[in-house]
Coordinates of N, CA and C in Angstrom, one line a residue:
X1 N -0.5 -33.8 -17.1 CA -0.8 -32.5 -16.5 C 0.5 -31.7 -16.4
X2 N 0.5 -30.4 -16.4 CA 1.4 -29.5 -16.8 C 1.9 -29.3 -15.4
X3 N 3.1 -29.3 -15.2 CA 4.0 -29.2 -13.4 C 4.7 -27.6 -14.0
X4 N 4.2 -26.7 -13.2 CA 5.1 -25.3 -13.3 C 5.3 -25.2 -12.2
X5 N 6.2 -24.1 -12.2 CA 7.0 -23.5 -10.9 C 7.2 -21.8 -11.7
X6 N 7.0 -21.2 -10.2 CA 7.6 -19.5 -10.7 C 8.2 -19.3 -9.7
X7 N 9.2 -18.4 -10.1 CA 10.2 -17.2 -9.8 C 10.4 -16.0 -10.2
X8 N 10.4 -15.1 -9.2 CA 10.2 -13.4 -9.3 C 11.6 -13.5 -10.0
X9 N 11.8 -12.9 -10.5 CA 13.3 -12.2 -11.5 C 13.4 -11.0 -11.0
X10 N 12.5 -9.9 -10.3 CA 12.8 -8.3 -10.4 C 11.4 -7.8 -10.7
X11 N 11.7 -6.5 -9.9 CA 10.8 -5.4 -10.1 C 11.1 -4.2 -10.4
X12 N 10.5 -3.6 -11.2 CA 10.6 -2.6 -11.6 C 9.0 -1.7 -12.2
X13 N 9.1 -0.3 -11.8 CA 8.3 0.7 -12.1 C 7.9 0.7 -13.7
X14 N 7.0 0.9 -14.4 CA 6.6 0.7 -15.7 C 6.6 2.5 -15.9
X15 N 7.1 3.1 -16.5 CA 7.7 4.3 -16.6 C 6.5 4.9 -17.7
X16 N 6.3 3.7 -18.3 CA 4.9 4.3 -19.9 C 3.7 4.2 -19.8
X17 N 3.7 3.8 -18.2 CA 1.6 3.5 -17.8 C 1.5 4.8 -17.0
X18 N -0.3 4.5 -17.9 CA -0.8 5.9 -17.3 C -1.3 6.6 -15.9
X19 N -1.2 5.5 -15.2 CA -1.1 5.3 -13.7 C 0.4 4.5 -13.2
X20 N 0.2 4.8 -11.7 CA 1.3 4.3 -11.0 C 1.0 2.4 -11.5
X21 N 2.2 1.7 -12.0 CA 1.9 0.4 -12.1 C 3.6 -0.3 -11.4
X22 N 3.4 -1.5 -11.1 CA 4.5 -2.5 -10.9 C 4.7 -3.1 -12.2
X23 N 5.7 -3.3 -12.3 CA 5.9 -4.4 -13.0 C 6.7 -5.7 -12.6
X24 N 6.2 -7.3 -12.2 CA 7.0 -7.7 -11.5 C 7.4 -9.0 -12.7
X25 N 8.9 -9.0 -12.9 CA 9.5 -10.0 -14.0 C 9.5 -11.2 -13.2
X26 N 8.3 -12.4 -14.1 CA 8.7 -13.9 -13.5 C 8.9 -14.8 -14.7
X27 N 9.6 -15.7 -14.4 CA 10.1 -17.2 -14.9 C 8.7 -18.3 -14.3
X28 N 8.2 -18.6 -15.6 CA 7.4 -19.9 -15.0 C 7.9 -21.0 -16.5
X29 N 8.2 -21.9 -15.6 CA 9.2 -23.0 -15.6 C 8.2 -24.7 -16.1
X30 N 7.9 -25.3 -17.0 CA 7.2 -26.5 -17.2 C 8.4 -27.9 -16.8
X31 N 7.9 -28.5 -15.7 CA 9.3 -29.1 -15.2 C 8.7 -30.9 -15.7
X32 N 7.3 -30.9 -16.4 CA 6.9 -32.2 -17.1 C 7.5 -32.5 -18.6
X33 N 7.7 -31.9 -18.7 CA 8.2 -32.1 -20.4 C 7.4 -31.5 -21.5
X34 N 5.9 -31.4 -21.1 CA 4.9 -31.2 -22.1 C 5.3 -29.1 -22.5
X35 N 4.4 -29.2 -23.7 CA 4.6 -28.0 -24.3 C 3.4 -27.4 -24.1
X36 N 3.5 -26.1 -23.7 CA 2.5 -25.1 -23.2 C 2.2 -24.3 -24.3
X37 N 1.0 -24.4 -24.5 CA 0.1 -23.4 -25.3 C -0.1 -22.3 -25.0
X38 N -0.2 -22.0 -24.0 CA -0.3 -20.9 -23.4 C -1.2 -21.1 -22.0
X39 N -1.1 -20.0 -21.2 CA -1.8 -19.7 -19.8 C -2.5 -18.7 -19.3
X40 N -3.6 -18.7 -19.5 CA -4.8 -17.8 -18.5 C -4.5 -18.3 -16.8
X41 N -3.6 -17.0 -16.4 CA -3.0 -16.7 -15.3 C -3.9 -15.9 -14.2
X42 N -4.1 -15.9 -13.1 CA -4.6 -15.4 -12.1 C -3.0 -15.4 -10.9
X43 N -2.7 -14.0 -10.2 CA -2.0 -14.2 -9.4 C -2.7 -13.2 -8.2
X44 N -2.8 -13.8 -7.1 CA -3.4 -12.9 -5.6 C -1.9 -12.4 -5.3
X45 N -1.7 -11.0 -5.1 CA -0.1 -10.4 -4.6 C -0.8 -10.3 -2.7
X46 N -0.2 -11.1 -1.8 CA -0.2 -10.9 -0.6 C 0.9 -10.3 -0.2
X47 N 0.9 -9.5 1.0 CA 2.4 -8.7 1.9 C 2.1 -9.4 2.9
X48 N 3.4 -9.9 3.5 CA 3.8 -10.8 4.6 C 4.4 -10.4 5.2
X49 N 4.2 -8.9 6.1 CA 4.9 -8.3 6.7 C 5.7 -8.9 8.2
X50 N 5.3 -9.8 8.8 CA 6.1 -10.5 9.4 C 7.3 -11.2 9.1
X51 N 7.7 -10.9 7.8 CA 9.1 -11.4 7.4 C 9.7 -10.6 7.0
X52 N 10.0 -9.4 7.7 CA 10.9 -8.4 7.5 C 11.1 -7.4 8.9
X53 N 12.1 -7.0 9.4 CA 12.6 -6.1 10.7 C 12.1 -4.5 10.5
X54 N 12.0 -4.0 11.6 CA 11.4 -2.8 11.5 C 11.6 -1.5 12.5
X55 N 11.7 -0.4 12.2 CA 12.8 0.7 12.7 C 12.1 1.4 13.5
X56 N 12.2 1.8 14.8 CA 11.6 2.2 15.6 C 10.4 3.6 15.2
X57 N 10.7 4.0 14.3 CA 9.9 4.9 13.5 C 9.0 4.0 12.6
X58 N 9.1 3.1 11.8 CA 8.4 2.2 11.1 C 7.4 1.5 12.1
X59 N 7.9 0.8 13.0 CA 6.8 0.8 14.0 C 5.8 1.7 14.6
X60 N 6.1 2.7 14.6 CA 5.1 3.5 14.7 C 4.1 4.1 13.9
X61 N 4.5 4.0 13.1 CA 4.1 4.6 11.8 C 3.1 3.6 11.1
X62 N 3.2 2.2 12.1 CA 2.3 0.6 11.5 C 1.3 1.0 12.2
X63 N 1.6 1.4 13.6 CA 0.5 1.5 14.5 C -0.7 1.2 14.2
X64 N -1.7 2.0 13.1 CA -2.4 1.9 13.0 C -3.3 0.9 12.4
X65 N -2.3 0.1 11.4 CA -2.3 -1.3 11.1 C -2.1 -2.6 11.8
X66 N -1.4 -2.3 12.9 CA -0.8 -3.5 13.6 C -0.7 -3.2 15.0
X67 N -1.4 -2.1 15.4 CA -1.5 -2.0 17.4 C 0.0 -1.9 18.0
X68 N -0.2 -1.9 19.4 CA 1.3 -1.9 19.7 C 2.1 -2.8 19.1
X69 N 3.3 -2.5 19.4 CA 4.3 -3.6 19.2 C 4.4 -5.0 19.9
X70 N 3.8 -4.7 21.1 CA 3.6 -5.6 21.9 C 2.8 -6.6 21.4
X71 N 1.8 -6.0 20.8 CA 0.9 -7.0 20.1 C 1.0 -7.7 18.6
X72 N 2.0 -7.6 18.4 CA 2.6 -7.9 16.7 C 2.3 -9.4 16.7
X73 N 2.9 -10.6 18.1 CA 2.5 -11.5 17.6 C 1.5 -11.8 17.2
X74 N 0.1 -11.4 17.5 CA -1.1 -11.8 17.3 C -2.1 -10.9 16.1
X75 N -1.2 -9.5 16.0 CA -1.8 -8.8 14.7 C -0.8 -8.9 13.6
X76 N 0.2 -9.1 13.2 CA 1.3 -9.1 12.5 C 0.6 -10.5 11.4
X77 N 0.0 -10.0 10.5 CA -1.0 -10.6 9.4 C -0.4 -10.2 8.3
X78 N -1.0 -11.5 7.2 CA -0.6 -11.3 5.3 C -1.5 -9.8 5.5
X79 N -1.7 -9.3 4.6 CA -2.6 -8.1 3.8 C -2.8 -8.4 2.5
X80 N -4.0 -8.2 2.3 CA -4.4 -8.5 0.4 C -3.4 -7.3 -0.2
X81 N -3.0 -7.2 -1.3 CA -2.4 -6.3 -2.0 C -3.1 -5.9 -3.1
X82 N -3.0 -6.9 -3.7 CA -3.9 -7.1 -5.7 C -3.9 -8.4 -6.0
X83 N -5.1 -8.2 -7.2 CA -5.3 -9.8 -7.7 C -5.6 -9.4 -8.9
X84 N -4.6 -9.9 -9.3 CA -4.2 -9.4 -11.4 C -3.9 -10.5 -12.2
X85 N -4.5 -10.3 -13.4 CA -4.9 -11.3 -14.8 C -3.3 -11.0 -15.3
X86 N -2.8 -12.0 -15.7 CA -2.1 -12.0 -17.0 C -2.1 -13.1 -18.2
X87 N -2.1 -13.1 -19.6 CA -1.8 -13.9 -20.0 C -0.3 -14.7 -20.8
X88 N 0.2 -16.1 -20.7 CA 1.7 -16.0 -20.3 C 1.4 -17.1 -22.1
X89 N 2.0 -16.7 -23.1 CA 2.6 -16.9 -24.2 C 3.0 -18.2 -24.2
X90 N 2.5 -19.6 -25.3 CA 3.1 -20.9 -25.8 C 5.0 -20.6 -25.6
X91 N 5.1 -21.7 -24.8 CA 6.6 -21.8 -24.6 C 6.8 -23.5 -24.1
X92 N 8.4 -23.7 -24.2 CA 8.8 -25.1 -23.8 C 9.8 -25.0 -22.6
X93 N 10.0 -25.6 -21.8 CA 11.2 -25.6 -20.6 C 10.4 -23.9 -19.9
X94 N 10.7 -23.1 -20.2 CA 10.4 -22.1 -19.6 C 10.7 -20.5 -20.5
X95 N 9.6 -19.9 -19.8 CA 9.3 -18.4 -20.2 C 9.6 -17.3 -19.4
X96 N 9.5 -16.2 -19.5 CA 9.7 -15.2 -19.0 C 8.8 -14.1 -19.4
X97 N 7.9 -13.1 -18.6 CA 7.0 -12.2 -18.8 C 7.0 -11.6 -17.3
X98 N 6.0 -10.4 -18.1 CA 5.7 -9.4 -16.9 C 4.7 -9.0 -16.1
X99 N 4.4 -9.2 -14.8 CA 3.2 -9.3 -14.3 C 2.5 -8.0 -14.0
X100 N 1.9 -6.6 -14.8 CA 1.3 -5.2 -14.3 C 0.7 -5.5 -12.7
X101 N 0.5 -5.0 -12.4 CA 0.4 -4.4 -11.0 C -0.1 -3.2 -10.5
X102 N -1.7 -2.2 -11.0 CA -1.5 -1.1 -10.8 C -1.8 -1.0 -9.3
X103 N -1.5 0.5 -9.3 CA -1.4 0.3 -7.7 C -2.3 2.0 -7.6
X104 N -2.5 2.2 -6.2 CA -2.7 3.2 -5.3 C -2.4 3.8 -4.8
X105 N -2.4 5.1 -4.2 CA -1.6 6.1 -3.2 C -2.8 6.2 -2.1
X106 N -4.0 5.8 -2.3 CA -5.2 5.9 -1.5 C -4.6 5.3 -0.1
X107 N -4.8 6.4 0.7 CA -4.2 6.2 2.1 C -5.2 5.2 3.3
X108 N -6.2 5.0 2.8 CA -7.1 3.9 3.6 C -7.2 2.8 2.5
X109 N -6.3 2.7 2.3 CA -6.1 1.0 1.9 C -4.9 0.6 2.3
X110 N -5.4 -0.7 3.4 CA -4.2 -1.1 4.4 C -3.4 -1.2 3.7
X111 N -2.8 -1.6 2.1 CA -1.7 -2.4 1.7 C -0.6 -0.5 1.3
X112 N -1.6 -0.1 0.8 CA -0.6 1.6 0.2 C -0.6 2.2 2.1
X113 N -0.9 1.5 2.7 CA -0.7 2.6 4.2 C 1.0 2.1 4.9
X114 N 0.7 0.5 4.6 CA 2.0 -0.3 5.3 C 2.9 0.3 4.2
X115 N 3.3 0.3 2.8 CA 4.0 1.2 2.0 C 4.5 2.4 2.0
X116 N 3.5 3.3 2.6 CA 4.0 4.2 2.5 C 4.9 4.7 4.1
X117 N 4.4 3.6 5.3 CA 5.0 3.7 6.6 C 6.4 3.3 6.6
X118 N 6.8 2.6 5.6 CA 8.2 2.0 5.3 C 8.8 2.9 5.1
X119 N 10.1 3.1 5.6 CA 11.5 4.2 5.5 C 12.6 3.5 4.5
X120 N 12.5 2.4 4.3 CA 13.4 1.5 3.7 C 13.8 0.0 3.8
X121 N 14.5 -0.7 2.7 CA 14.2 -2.0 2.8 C 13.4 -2.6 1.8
X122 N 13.0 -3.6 1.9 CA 11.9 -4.5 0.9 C 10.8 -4.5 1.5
X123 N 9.6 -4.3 0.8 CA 8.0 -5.0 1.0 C 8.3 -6.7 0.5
X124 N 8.0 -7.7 1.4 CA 8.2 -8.6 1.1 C 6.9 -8.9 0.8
X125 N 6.0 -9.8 -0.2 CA 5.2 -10.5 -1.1 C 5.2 -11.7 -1.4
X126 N 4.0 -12.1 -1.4 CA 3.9 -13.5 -1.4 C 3.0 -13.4 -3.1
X127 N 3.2 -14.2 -4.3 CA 2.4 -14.2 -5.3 C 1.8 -15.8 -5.2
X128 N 0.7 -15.7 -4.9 CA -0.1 -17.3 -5.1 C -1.0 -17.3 -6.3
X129 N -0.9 -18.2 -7.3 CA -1.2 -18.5 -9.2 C -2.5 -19.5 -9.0
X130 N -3.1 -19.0 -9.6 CA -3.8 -19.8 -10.2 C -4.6 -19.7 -11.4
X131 N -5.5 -20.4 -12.3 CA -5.8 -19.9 -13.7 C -5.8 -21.3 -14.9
X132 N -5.8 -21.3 -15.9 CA -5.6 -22.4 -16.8 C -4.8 -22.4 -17.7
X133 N -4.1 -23.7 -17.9 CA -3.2 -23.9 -18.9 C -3.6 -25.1 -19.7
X134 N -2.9 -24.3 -20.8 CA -3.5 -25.2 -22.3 C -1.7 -26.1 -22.7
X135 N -2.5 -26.9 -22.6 CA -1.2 -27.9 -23.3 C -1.5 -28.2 -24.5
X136 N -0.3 -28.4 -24.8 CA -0.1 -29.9 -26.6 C 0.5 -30.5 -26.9
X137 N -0.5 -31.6 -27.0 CA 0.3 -33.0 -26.8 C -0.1 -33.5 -28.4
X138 N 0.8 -35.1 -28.6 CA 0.6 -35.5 -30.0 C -1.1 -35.8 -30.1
X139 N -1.9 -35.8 -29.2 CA -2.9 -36.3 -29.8 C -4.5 -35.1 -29.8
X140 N -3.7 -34.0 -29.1 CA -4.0 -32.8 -29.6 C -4.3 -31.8 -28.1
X141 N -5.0 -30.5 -28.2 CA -4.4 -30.1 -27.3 C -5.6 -30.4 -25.6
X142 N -4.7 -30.2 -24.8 CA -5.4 -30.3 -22.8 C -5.6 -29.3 -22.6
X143 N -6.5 -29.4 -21.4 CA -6.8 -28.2 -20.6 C -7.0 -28.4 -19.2
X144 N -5.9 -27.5 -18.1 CA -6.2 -27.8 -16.9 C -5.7 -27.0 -16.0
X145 N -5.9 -27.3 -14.6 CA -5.8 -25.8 -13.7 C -4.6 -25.5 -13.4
X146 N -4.1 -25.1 -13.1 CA -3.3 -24.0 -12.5 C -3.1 -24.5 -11.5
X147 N -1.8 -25.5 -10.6 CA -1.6 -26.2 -9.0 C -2.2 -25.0 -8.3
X148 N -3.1 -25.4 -7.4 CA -3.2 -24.2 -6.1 C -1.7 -24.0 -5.4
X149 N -0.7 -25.1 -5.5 CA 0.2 -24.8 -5.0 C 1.6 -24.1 -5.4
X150 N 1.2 -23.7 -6.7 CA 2.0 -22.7 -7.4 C 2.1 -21.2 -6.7
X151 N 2.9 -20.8 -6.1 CA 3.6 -19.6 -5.4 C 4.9 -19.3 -5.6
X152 N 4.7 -18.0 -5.6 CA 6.6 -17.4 -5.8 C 6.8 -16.1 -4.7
X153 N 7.7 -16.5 -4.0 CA 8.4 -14.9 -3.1 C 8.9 -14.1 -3.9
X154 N 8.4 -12.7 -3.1 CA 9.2 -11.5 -4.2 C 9.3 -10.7 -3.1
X155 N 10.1 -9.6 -3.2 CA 10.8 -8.3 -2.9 C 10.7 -7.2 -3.4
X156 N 9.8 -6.5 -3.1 CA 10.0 -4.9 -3.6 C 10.4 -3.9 -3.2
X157 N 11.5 -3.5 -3.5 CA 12.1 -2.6 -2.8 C 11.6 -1.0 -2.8
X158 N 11.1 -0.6 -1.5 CA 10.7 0.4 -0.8 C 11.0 1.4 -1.7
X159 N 12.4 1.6 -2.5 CA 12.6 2.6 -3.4 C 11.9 2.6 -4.4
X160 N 11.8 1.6 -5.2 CA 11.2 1.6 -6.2 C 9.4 1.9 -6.1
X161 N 8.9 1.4 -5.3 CA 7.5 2.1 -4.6 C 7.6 3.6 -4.7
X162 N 8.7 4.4 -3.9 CA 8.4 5.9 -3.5 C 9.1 6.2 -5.1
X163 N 10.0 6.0 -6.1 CA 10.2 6.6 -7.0 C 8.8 6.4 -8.0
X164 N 8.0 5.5 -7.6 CA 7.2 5.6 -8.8 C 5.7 6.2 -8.8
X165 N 5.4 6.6 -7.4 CA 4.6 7.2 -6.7 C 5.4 9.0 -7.1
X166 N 6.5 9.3 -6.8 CA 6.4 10.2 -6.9 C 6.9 10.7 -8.5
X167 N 7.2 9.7 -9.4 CA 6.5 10.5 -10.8 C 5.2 10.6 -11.0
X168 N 4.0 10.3 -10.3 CA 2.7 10.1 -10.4 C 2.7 11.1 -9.2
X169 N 2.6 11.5 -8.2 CA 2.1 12.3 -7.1 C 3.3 12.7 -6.8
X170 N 4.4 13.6 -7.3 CA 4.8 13.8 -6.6 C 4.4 15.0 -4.9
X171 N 5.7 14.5 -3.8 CA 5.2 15.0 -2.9 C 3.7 15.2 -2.3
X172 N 3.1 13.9 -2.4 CA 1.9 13.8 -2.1 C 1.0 12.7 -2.1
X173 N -0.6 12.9 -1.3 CA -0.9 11.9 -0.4 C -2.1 12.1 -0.7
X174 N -3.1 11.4 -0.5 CA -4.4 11.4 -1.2 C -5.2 10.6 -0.1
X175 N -6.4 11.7 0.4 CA -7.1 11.0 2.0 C -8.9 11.5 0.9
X176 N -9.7 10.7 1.3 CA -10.8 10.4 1.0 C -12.0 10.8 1.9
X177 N -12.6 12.0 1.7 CA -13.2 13.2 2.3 C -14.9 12.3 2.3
X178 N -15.8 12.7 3.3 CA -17.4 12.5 2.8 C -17.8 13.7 2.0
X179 N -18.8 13.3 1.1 CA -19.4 15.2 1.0 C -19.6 15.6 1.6
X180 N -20.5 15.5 2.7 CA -20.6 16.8 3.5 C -19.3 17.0 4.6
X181 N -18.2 16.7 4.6 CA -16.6 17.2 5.2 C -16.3 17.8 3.9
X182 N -16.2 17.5 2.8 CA -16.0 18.3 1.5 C -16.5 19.9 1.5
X183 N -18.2 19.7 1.7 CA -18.8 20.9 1.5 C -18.2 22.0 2.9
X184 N -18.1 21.4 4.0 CA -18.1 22.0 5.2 C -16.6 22.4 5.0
X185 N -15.5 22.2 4.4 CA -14.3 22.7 3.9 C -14.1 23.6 3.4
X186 N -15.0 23.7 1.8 CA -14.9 24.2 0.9 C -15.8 25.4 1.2
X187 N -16.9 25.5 2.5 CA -17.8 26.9 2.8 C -16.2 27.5 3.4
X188 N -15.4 26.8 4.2 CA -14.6 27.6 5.1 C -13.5 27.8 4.4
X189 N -13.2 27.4 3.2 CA -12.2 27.8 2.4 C -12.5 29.2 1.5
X190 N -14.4 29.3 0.7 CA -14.3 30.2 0.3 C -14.6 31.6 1.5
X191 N -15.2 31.0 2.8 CA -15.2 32.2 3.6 C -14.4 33.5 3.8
X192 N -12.8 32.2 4.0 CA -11.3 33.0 4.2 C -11.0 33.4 3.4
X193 N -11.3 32.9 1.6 CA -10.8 33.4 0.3 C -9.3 32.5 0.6
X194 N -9.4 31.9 0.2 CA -7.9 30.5 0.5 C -8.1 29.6 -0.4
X195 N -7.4 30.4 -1.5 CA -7.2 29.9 -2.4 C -7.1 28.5 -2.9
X196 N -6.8 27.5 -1.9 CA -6.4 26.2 -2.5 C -6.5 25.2 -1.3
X197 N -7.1 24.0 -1.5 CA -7.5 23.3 -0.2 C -6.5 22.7 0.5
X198 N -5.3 22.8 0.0 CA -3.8 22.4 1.2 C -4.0 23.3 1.9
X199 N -4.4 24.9 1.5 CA -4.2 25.7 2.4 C -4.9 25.7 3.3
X200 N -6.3 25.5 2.9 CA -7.3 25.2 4.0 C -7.0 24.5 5.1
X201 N -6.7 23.7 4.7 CA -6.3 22.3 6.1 C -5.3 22.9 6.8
X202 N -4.1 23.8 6.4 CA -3.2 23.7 7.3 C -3.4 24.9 8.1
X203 N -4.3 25.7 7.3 CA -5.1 26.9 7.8 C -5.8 26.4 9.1
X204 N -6.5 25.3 9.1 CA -7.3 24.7 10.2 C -6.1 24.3 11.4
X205 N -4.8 23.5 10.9 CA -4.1 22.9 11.9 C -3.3 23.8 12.4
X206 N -3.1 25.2 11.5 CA -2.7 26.2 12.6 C -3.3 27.1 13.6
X207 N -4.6 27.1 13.5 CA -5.1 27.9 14.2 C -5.1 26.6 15.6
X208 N -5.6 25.3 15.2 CA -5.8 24.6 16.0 C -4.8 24.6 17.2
X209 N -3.6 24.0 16.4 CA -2.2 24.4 17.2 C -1.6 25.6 17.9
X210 N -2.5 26.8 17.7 CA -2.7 28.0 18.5 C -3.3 27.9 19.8
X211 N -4.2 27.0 19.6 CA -5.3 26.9 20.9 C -4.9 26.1 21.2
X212 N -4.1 25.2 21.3 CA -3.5 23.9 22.0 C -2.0 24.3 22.8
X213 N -1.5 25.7 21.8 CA -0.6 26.3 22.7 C -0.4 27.5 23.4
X214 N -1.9 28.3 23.9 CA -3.0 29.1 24.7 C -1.8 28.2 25.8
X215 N -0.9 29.7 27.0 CA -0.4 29.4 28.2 C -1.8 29.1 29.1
X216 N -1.4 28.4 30.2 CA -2.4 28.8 31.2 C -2.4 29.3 32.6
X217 N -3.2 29.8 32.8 CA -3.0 30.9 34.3 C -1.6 30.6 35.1
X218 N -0.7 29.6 35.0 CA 0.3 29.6 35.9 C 1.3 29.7 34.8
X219 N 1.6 30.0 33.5 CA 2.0 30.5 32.8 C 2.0 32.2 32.5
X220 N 1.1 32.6 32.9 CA 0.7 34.3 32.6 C 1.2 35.1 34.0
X221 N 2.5 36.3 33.1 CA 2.5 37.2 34.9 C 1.5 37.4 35.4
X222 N 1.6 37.6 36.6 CA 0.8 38.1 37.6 C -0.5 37.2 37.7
X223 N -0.7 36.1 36.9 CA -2.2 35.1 37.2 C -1.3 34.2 37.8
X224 N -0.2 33.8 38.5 CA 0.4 32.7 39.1 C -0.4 32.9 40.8
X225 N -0.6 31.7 40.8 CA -1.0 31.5 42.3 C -2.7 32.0 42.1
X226 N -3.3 32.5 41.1 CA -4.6 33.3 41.0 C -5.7 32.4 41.4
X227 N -6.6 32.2 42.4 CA -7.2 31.5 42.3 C -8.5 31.5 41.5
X228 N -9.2 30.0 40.7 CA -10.3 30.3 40.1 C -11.4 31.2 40.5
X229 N -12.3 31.7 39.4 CA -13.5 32.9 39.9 C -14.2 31.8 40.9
X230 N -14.4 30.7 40.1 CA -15.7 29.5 40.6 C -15.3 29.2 42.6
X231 N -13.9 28.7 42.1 CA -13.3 28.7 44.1 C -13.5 29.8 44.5
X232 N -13.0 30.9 44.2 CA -13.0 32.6 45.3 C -14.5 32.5 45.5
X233 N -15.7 32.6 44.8 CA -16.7 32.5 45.4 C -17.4 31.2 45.9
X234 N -16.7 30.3 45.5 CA -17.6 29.3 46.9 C -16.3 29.4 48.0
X235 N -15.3 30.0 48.4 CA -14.5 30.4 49.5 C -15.4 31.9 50.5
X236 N -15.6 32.5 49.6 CA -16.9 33.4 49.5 C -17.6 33.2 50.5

């Protein structure tokens, strides 16, 4: 039976796919001697965000994923990321290939939310393998799984995430509307004649933020000390 081991080598952004993709460089290593035919590869990409420190802005910014800080020991959890096919080319001693990775900007998916909350640093990742490998031996070729205990640590660095997001989006963020929040936008967008639905929304958060910053009677000359209409008449 075939004994592998992997190691991340590096990440890097795929600059020629038609979506935002990862690309993450590994070494998988045959440490039995036998010669590999090749591998039908399965890897689960988990984030292990409890193995990495976090900036008083970053913490807040998890909040919504992870509760207070206070509560980290008990919410501070892996997160699914992706679970991506590759297949890894006949090789002896060891190989090298690239694992795609496409990814999301979709802001309600916990893994692109903790991503995008990061200021800097590494997303640390856990890659756990599994899948089939074909050997060849003198008396012809095997077939067998993939160790459940095949795993590699990796590192992605936060930059390489926002540089490759923002050749794909730049300056921008993508939130997932119902239809009818859609239609109820788009009546009050063509109401105003507003042109474009950024504007809509901020059209909304400024008026909102108008009425949230409405002084109140002990704010306004001459209403200081005024007492309510409802008290003066039950004083009345």
């Amino acid at each position: 039976m075939a004994d592998l081991s992997f190691q991340c080598l590096g990440v890097a952004a795929d600059i020629y796919a038609a979506g935002p993709t990862l690309n993450i460089r590994l070494r998988v290593t045959e440490r039995s001697g036998a010669k590999v035919h090749a591998i039908a590869l399965r890897a689960q990409l988990r984030i292990e965000p409890q193995k990495r420190r976090y900036s008083p802005t970053e913490a807040a910014n998890l909040g919504d994923l992870f509760g207070a800080t206070t509560r980290w020991a008990d919410t501070l959890r892996p997160l699914q990321f992706a679970t991506v096919p590759a297949m890894v080319p006949g090789f002896s001693d060891s190989c090298d290939f690239d694992l795609p990775v496409p990814c999301t900007y979709d802001l309600e998916i916990a893994a692109t939310t903790y991503f995008h909350a990061l200021d800097e640093g590494d997303i640390p990742l856990m890659l756990l393998f599994s899948g089939t490998v074909f050997t060849k031996g003198e008396t012809g070729f095997s077939v067998a799984p993939v160790s459940w205990q095949a795993e590699a640590p990796c590192l992605v660095p936060i930059g390489v995430w926002r540089e490759m997001m923002d050749r794909f989006f730049p300056n921008c963020g993508w939130i997932r509307l119902s239809r009818d929040t859609l239609q109820t936008l788009g009546a009050f967008k063509n109401r105003r004649a507003i042109p474009t639905w950024e504007q809509a929304i901020t059209t909304l958060l400024d008026e909102v933020a108008g009425i949230d910053e409405l002084p109140g009677p002990d704010q306004v000359p001459g209403l200081a000390g005024t007492p309510d209409r409802t008290e003066a008449r039950e004083t009345a």
